[in-house]
Coordinates of C-alpha atoms in Angstrom, one line a residue:
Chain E
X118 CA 90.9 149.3 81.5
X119 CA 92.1 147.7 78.9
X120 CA 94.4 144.7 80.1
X121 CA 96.4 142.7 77.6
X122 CA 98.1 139.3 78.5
X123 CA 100.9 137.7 77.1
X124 CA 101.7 134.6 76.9
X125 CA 98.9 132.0 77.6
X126 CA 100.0 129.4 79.6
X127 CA 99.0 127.9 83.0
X128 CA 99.4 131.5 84.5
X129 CA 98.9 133.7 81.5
X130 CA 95.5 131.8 81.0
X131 CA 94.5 131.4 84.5
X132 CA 95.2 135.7 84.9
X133 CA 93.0 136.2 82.0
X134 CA 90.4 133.8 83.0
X135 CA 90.4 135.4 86.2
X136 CA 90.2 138.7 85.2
X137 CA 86.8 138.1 83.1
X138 CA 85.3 136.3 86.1
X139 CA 85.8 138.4 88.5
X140 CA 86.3 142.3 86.6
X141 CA 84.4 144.6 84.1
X142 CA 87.8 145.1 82.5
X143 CA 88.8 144.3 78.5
X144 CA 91.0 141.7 78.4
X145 CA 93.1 141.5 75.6
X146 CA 95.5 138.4 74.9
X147 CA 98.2 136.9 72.6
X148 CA 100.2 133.8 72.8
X149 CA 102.6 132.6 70.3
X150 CA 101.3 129.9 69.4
X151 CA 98.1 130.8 67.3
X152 CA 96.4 128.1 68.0
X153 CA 96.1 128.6 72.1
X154 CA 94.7 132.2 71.3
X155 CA 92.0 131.2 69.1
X156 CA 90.7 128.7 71.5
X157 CA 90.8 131.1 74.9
X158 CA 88.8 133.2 72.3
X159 CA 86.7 130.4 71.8
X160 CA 86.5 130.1 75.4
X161 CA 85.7 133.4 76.7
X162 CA 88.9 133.5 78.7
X163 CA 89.6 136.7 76.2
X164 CA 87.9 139.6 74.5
X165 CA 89.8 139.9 71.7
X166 CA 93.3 139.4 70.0
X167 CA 95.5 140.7 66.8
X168 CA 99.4 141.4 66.1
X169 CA 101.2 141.9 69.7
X170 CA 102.4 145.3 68.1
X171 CA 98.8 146.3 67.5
X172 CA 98.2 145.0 70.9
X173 CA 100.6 146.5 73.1
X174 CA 99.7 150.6 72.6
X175 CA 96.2 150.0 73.7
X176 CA 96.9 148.6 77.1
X177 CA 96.6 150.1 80.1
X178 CA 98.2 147.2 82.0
X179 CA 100.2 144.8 80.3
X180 CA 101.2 141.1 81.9
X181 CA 103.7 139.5 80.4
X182 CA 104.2 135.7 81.4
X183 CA 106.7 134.3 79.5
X184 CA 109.9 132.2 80.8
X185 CA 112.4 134.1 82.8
X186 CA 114.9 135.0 80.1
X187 CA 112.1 136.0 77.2
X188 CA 110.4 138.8 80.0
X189 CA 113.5 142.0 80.0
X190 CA 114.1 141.3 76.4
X191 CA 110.6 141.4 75.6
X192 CA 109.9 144.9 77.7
X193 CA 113.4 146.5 75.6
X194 CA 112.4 145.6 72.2
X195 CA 108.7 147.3 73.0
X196 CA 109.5 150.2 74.7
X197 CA 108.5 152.9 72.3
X198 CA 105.5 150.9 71.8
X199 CA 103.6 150.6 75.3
X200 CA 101.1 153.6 76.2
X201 CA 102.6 156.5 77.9
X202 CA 101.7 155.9 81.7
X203 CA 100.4 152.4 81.3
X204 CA 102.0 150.0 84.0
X205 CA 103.9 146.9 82.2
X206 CA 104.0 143.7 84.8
X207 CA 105.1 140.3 85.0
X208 CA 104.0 136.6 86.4
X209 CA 108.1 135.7 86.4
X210 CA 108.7 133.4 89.8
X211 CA 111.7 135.5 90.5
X212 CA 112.4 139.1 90.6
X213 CA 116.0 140.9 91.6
X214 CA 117.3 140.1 88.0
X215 CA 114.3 141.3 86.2
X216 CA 113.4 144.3 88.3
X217 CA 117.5 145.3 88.9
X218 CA 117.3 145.7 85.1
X219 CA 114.5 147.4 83.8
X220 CA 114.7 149.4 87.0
X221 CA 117.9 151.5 85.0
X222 CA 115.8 152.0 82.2
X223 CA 114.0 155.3 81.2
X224 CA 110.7 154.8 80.1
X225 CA 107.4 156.3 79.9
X226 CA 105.4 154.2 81.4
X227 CA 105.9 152.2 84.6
X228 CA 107.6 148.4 85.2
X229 CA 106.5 146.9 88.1
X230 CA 107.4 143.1 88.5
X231 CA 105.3 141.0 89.7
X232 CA 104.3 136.7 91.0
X233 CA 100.7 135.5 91.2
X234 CA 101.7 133.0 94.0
X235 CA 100.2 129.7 92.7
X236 CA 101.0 126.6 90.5
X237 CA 100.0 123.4 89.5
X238 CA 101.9 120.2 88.7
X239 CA 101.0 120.6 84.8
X240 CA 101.4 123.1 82.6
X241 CA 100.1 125.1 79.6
X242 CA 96.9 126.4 78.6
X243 CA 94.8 123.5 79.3
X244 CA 95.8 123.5 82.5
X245 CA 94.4 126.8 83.5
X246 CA 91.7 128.0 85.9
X247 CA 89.7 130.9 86.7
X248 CA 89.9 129.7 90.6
X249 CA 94.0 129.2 90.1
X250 CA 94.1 132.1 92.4
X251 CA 92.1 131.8 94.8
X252 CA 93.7 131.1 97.9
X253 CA 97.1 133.2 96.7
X254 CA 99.6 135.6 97.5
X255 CA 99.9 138.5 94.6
X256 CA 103.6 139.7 95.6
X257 CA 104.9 142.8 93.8
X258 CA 108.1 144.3 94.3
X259 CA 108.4 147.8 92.6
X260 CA 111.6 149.3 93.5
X261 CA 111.4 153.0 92.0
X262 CA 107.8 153.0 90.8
X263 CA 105.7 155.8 91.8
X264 CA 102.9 155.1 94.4
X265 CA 99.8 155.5 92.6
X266 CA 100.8 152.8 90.3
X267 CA 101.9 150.5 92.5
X268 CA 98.4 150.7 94.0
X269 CA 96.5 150.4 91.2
X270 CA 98.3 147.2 90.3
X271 CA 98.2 146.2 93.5
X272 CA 93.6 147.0 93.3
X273 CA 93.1 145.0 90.4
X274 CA 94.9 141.7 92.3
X275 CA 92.6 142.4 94.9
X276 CA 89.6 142.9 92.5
X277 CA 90.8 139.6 90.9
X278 CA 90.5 138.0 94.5
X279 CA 93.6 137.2 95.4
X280 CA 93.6 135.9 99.3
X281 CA 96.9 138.0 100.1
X282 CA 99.0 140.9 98.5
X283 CA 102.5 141.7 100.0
X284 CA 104.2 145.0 98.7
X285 CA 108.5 144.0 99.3
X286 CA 111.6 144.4 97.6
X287 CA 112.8 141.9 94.6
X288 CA 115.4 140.4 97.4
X289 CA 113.3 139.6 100.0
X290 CA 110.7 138.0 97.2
X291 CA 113.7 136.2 95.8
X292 CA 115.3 135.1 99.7
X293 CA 111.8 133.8 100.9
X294 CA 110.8 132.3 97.1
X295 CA 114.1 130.5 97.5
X296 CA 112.5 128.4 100.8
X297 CA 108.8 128.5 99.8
X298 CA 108.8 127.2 96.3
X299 CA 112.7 126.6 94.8
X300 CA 114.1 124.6 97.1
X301 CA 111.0 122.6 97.7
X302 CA 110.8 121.4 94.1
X303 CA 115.0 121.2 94.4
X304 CA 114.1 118.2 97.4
X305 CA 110.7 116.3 95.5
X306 CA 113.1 116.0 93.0
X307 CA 116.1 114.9 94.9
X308 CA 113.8 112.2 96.7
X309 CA 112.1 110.9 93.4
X310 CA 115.6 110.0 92.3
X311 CA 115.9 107.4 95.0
X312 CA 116.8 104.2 93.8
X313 CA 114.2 102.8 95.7
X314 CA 111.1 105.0 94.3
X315 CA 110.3 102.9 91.4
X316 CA 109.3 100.2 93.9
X317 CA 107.1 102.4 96.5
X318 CA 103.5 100.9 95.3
X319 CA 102.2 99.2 98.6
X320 CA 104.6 101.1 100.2
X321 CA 103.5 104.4 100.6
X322 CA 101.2 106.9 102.2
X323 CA 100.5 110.7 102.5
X324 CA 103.7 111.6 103.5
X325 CA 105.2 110.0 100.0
X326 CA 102.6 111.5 97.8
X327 CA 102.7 115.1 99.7
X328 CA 106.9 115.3 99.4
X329 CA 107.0 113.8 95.9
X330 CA 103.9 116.0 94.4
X331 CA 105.7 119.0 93.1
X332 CA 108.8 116.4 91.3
X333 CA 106.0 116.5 88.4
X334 CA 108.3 119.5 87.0
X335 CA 108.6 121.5 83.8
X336 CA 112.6 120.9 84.0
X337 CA 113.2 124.1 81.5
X338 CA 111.4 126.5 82.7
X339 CA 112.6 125.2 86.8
X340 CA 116.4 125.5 85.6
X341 CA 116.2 129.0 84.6
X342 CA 114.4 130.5 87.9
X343 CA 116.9 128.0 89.7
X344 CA 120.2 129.9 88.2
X345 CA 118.1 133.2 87.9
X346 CA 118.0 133.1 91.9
X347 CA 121.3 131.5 92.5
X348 CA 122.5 132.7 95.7
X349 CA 119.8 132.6 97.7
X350 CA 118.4 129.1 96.8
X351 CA 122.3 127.9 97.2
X352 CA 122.1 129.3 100.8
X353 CA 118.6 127.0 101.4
X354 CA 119.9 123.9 100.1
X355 CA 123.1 124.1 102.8
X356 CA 120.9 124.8 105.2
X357 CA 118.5 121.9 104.1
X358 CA 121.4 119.5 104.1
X359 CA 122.9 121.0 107.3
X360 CA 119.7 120.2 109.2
X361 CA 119.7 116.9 107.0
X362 CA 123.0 116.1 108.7
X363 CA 122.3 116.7 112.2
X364 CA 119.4 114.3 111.7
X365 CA 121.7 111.9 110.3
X366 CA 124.7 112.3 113.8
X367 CA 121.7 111.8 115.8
X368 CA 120.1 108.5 114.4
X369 CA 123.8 107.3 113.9
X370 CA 125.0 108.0 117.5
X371 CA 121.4 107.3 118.7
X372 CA 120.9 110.1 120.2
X373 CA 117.0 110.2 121.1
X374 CA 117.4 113.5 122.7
X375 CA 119.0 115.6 120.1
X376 CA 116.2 113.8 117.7
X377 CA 113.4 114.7 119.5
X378 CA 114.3 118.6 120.4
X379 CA 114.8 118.7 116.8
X380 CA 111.4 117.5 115.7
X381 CA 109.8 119.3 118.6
X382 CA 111.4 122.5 117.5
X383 CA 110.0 121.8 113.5
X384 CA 106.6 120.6 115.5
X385 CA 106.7 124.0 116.9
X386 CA 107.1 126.3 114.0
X387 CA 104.2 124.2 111.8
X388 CA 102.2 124.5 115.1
X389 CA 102.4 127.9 115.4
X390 CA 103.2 129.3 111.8
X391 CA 101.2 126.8 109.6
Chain X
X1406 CA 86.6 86.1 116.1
X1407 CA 87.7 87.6 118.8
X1408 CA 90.0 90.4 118.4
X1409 CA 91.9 92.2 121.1
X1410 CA 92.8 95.7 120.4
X1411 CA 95.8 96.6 122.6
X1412 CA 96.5 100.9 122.7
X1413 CA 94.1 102.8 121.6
X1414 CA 95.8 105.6 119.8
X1415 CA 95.5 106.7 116.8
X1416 CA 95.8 103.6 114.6
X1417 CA 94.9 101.0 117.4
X1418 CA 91.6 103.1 117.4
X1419 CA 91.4 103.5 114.5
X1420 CA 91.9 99.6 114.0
X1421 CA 89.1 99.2 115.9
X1422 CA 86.5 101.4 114.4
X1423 CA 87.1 100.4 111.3
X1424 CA 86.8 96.5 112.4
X1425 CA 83.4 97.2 113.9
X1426 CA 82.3 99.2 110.9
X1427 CA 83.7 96.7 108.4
X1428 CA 83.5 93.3 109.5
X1429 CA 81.4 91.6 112.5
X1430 CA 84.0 90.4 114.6
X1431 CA 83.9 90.4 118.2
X1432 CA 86.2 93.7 119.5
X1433 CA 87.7 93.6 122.6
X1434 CA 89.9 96.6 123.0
X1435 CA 92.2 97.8 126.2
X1436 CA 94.9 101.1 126.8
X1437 CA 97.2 102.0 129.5
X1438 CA 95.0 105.1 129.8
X1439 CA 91.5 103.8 131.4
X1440 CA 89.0 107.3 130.8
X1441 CA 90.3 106.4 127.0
X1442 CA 89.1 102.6 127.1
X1443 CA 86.0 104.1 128.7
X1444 CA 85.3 106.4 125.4
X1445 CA 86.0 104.1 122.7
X1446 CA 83.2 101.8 124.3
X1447 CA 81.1 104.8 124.9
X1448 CA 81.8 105.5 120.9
X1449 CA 81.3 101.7 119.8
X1450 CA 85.0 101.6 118.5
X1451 CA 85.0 98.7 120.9
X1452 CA 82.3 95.8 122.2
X1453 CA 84.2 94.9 125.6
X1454 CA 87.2 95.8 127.8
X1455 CA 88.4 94.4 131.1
X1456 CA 92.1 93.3 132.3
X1457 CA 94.4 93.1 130.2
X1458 CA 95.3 89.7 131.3
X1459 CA 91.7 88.7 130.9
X1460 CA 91.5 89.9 127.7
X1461 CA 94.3 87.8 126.2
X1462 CA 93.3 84.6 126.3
X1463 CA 90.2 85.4 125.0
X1464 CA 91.4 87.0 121.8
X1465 CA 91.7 84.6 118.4
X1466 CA 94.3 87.6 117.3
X1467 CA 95.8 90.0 119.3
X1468 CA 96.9 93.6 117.3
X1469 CA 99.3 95.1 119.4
X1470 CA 99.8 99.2 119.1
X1471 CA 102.5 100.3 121.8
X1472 CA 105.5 102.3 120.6
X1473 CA 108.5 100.2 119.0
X1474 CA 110.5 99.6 122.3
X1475 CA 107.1 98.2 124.2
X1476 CA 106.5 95.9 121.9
X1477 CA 108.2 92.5 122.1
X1478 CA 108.7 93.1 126.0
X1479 CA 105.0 92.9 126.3
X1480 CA 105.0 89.8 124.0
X1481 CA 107.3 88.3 125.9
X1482 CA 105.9 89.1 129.4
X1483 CA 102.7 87.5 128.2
X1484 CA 103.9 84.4 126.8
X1485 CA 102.0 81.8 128.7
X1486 CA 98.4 84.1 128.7
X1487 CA 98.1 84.3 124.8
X1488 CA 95.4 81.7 123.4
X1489 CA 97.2 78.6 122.1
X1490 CA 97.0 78.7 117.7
X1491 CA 96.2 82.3 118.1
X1492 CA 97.6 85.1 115.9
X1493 CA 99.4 87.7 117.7
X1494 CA 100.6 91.1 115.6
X1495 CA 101.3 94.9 115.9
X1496 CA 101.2 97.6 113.8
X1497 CA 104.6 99.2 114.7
X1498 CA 106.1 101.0 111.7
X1499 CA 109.4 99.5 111.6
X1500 CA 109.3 95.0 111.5
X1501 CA 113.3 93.8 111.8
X1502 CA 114.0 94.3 115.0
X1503 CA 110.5 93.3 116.4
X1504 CA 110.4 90.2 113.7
X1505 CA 113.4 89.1 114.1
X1506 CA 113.7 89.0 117.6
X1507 CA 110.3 87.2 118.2
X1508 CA 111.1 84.6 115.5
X1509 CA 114.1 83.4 117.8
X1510 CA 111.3 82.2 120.7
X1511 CA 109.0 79.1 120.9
X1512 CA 105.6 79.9 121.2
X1513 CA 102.1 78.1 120.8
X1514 CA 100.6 81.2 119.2
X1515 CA 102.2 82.3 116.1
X1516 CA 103.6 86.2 115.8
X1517 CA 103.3 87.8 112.2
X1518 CA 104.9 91.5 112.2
X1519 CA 102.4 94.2 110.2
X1520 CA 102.3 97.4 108.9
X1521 CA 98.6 99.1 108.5
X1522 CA 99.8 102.0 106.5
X1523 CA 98.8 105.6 107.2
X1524 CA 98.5 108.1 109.6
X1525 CA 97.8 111.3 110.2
X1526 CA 99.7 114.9 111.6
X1527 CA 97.6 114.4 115.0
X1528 CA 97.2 111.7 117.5
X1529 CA 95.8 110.2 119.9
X1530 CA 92.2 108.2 120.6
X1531 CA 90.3 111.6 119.3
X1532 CA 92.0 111.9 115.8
X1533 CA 91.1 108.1 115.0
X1534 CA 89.0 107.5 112.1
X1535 CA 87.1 104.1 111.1
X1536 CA 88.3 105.5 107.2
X1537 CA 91.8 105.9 107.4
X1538 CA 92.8 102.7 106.0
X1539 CA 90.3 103.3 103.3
X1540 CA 92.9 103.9 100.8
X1541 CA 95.5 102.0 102.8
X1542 CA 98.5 99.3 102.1
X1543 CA 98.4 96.1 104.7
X1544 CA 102.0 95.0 105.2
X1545 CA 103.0 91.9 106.8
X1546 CA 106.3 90.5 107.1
X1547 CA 105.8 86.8 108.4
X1548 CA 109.0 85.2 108.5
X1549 CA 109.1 81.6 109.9
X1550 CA 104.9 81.8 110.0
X1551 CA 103.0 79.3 109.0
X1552 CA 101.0 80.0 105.8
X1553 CA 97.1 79.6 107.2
X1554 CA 98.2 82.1 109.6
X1555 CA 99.2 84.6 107.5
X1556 CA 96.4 84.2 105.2
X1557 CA 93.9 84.7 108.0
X1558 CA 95.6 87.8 109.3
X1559 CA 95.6 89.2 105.5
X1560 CA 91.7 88.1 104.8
X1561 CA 91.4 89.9 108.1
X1562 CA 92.9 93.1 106.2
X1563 CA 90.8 92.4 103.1
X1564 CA 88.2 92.3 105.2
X1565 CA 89.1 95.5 107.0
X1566 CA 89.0 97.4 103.5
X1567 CA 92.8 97.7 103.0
X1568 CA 93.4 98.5 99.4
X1569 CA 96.2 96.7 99.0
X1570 CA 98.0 93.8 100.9
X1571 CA 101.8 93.0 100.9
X1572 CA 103.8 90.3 101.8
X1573 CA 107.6 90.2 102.2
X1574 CA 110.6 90.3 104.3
X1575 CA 110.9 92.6 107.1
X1576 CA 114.0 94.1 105.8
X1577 CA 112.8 94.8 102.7
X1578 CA 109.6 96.7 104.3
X1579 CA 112.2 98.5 106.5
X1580 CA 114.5 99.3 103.5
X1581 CA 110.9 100.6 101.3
X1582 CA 109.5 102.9 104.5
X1583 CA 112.8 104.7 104.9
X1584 CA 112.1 105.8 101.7
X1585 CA 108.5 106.4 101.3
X1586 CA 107.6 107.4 105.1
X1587 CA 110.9 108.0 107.2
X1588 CA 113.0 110.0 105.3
X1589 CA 109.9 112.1 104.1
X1590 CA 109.4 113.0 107.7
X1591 CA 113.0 114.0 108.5
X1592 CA 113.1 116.0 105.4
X1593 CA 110.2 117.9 105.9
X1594 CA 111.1 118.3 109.5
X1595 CA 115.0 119.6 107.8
X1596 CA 113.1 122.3 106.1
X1597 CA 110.8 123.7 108.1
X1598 CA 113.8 124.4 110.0
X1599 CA 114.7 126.8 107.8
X1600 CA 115.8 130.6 109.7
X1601 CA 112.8 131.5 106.7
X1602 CA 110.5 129.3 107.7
X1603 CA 109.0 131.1 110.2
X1604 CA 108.7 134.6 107.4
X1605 CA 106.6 132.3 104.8
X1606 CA 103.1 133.8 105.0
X1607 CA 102.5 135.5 102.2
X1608 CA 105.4 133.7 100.4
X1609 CA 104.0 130.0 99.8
X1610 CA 101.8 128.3 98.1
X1611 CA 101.1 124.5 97.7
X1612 CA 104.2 123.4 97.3
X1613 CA 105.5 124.5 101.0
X1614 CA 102.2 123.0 102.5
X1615 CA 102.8 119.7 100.8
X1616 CA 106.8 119.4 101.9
X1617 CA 106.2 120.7 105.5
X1618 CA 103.0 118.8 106.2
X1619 CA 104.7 116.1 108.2
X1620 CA 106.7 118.1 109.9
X1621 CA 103.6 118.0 112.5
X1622 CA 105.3 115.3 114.3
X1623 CA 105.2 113.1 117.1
X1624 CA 109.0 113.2 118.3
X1625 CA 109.3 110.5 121.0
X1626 CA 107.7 108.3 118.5
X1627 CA 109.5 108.8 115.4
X1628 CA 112.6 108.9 117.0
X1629 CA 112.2 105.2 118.7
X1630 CA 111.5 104.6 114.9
X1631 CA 114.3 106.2 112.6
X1632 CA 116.7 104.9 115.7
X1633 CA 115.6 101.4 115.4
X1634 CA 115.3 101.1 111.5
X1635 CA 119.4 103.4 111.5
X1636 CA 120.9 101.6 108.8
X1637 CA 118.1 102.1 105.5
X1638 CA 117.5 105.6 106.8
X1639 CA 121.0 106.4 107.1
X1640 CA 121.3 105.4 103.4
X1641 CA 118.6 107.3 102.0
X1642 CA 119.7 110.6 104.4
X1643 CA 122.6 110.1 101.9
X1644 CA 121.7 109.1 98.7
X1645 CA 119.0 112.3 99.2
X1646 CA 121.7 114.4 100.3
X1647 CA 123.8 113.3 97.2
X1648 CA 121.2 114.5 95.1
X1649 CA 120.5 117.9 96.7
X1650 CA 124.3 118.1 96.0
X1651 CA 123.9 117.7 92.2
X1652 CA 121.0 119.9 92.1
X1653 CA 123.4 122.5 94.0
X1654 CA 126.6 121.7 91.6
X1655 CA 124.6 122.2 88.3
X1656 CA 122.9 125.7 89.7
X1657 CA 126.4 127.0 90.9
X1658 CA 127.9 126.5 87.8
X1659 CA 124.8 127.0 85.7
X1660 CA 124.7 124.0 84.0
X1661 CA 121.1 124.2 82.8
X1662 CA 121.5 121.2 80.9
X1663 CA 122.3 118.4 83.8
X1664 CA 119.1 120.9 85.4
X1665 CA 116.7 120.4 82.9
X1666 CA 118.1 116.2 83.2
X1667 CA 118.0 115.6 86.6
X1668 CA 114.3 117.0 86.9
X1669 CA 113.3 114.8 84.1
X1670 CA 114.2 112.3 85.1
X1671 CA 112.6 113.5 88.4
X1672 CA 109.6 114.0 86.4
X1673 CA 109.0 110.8 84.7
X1674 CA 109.3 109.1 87.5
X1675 CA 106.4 111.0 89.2
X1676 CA 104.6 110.9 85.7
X1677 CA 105.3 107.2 84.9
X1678 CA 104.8 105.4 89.0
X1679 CA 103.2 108.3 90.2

């Protein structure tokens, strides 16, 4: 096949990296930028670039992985110019806005969204791997798109090697993104602005470096999945500071009991769950 | 020297092995549990054990690792046995209390509150390791000490391979580790209490792993700790809870702008102090 990714940043790179370690297929690429393209040319990551326009009708699969917003927008403006049955896909962290949308569309070829489960704390096409994926989740959510091309998306993730492919609906992806990844870079961030973090040298251990890692944040492209997926991530942060509170009653009344069923119970779930 | 090792836990064993890999003073080590006394001389982590009260007064320093409430009663109960000009310390993570209570008494050893600083999810004698300070902060908090005994205790963690050593006040180690340790542990303990949490495989990536880590937790022993260091954790419940209210006040309304601002400064704070 002839797979063309756009947009070459940590995830657009690391996707067509991947895809020329681990498939036979033709990976075709374009970035904005010029300059990033020529050099994952010079790299191997790619097989070959040229106009997006040019690019677009020969793809059989198309990934797009720009930020939120650019991603509908982008599908719209091409949609007399993808190949009839090709399969159009994303990278996007969240998907009931995007796939809500284009779902209402008539086209002739097939949108499913998608999200390569992994990241890293810095961005852009330096930053990209051919192992990015490795131990990930490939999540699509294709609401009305037929079966066959839902599996064939879902055979080249595995082909590529990801660890884990889950077949659900944009809500659930969006509910359980909300407490996997959102809300955990809403709290690094939230406990970096301490007053007291500029002064944690010689203070600090695992448990500081561990919470605070993912606080190294690309703040643009984190505010627009954050109000993208609104409701749900609104729901995990009350019930992040609920639990926060009941820890607080019980140090402040001293209550050793209510402290340690609580951590017993969180002991319990990372036991058992991971 | 002699050094008496008293609990043989995690970081009391740990303590030990790292003193008979590292330096080539004389370890005598003891715990409440006997067939775990008998292991760590089995293993080498220690040289000699006996009676506690015939260790003692053999022991040039004394490092003393019982949970927070055991500690100055069995200072105080031993009073009269310690070795007169010896150095008697713990490695309880919280110092006021303990510090500040043992600076009130007269004794002819001198008492120096520390911190060896790391740890691990597990515990007990069989997750020690005679590495994990390898990378490690020493924190003392001397008080009314005199200075030759705290230099000999922090040689002594030199010595040990520490990294880093620290000096200061107990309050303001118990202001810096409900920051960098406490709070990190109730907040990962907050979210993996989650009604999500226990959906996430499949759904998370790095990010989860690295929030929820320390939410494998010993909860009779942290709780003794947040309880007895109340007031700095109680502060930085809030001041963390403030902030997950901004981040939750800019996404309601959508105000992308204080976002993107709040996670840079996040960000350079990560970036910058790391």
């Amino acid at each position: 096949m002839n797979i063309l990714v756009a947009g070459l940043g940590l995830i657009g790179a690391s996707i067509a990296k991947t895809l020329k370690k681990n498939t036979n297929h033709h990976v075709l690429g374009w970035n904005r930028t010029e300059s990033v393209t020529a050099k994952a040319l010079a790299d191997g990551a790619i097989d070959e670039t040229g106009a997006i326009e040019d690019l677009i009708p020969l793809a059989d699969i198309t990934i797009i992985n720009f930020y939120t917003e650019a991603i509908v927008p982008f599908v719209l403006e091409n949609r007399n110019k993808f190949k009839k049955g090709s399969i159009v896909t994303d990278s996007c962290g969240i998907k009931t806005k995007i796939c809500r949308t284009l779902e209402k569309e008539e086209f002739d070829f097939t949108f499913i969204g998608a999200h390569p489960m992994a990241g890293r704390e810095v961005s852009g096409y330096d930053a990209s791997l051919p192992t990015l994926f490795d131990n990930a989740s490939f999540i699509c959510t294709p609401t009305n798109a037929p079966k066959a091309k839902t599996d064939t998306l879902v055979e080249l993730a595995k082909e590529m090697g990801f660890k884990r492919t889950v077949v659900t609906t944009p809500e659930h992806h969006d509910e359980m993104i909300a407490f996997t990844s959102q809300i955990a870079h809403v709290l690094a961030c939230s406990y970096v602005l301490s007053p007291l973090a500029p002064q944690h040298p010689g203070f600090s251990a695992g448990s500081y470096r561990d919470v605070s890692r993912v606080a190294r944040i690309n703040g643009e492209m984190w505010s627009e999945l954050f109000i993208a997926n609104k409701e749900p991530l609104i729901r995990e942060i009350d019930d992040l500071t609920g639990n926060l509170l009941k820890f607080r009653e019980a140090i402040e009344s001293e209550n050793s009991s209510l402290l340690i069923e609580l951590m017993d119970r969180a002991n319990k779930i990372k036991e058992e769950i991971g």
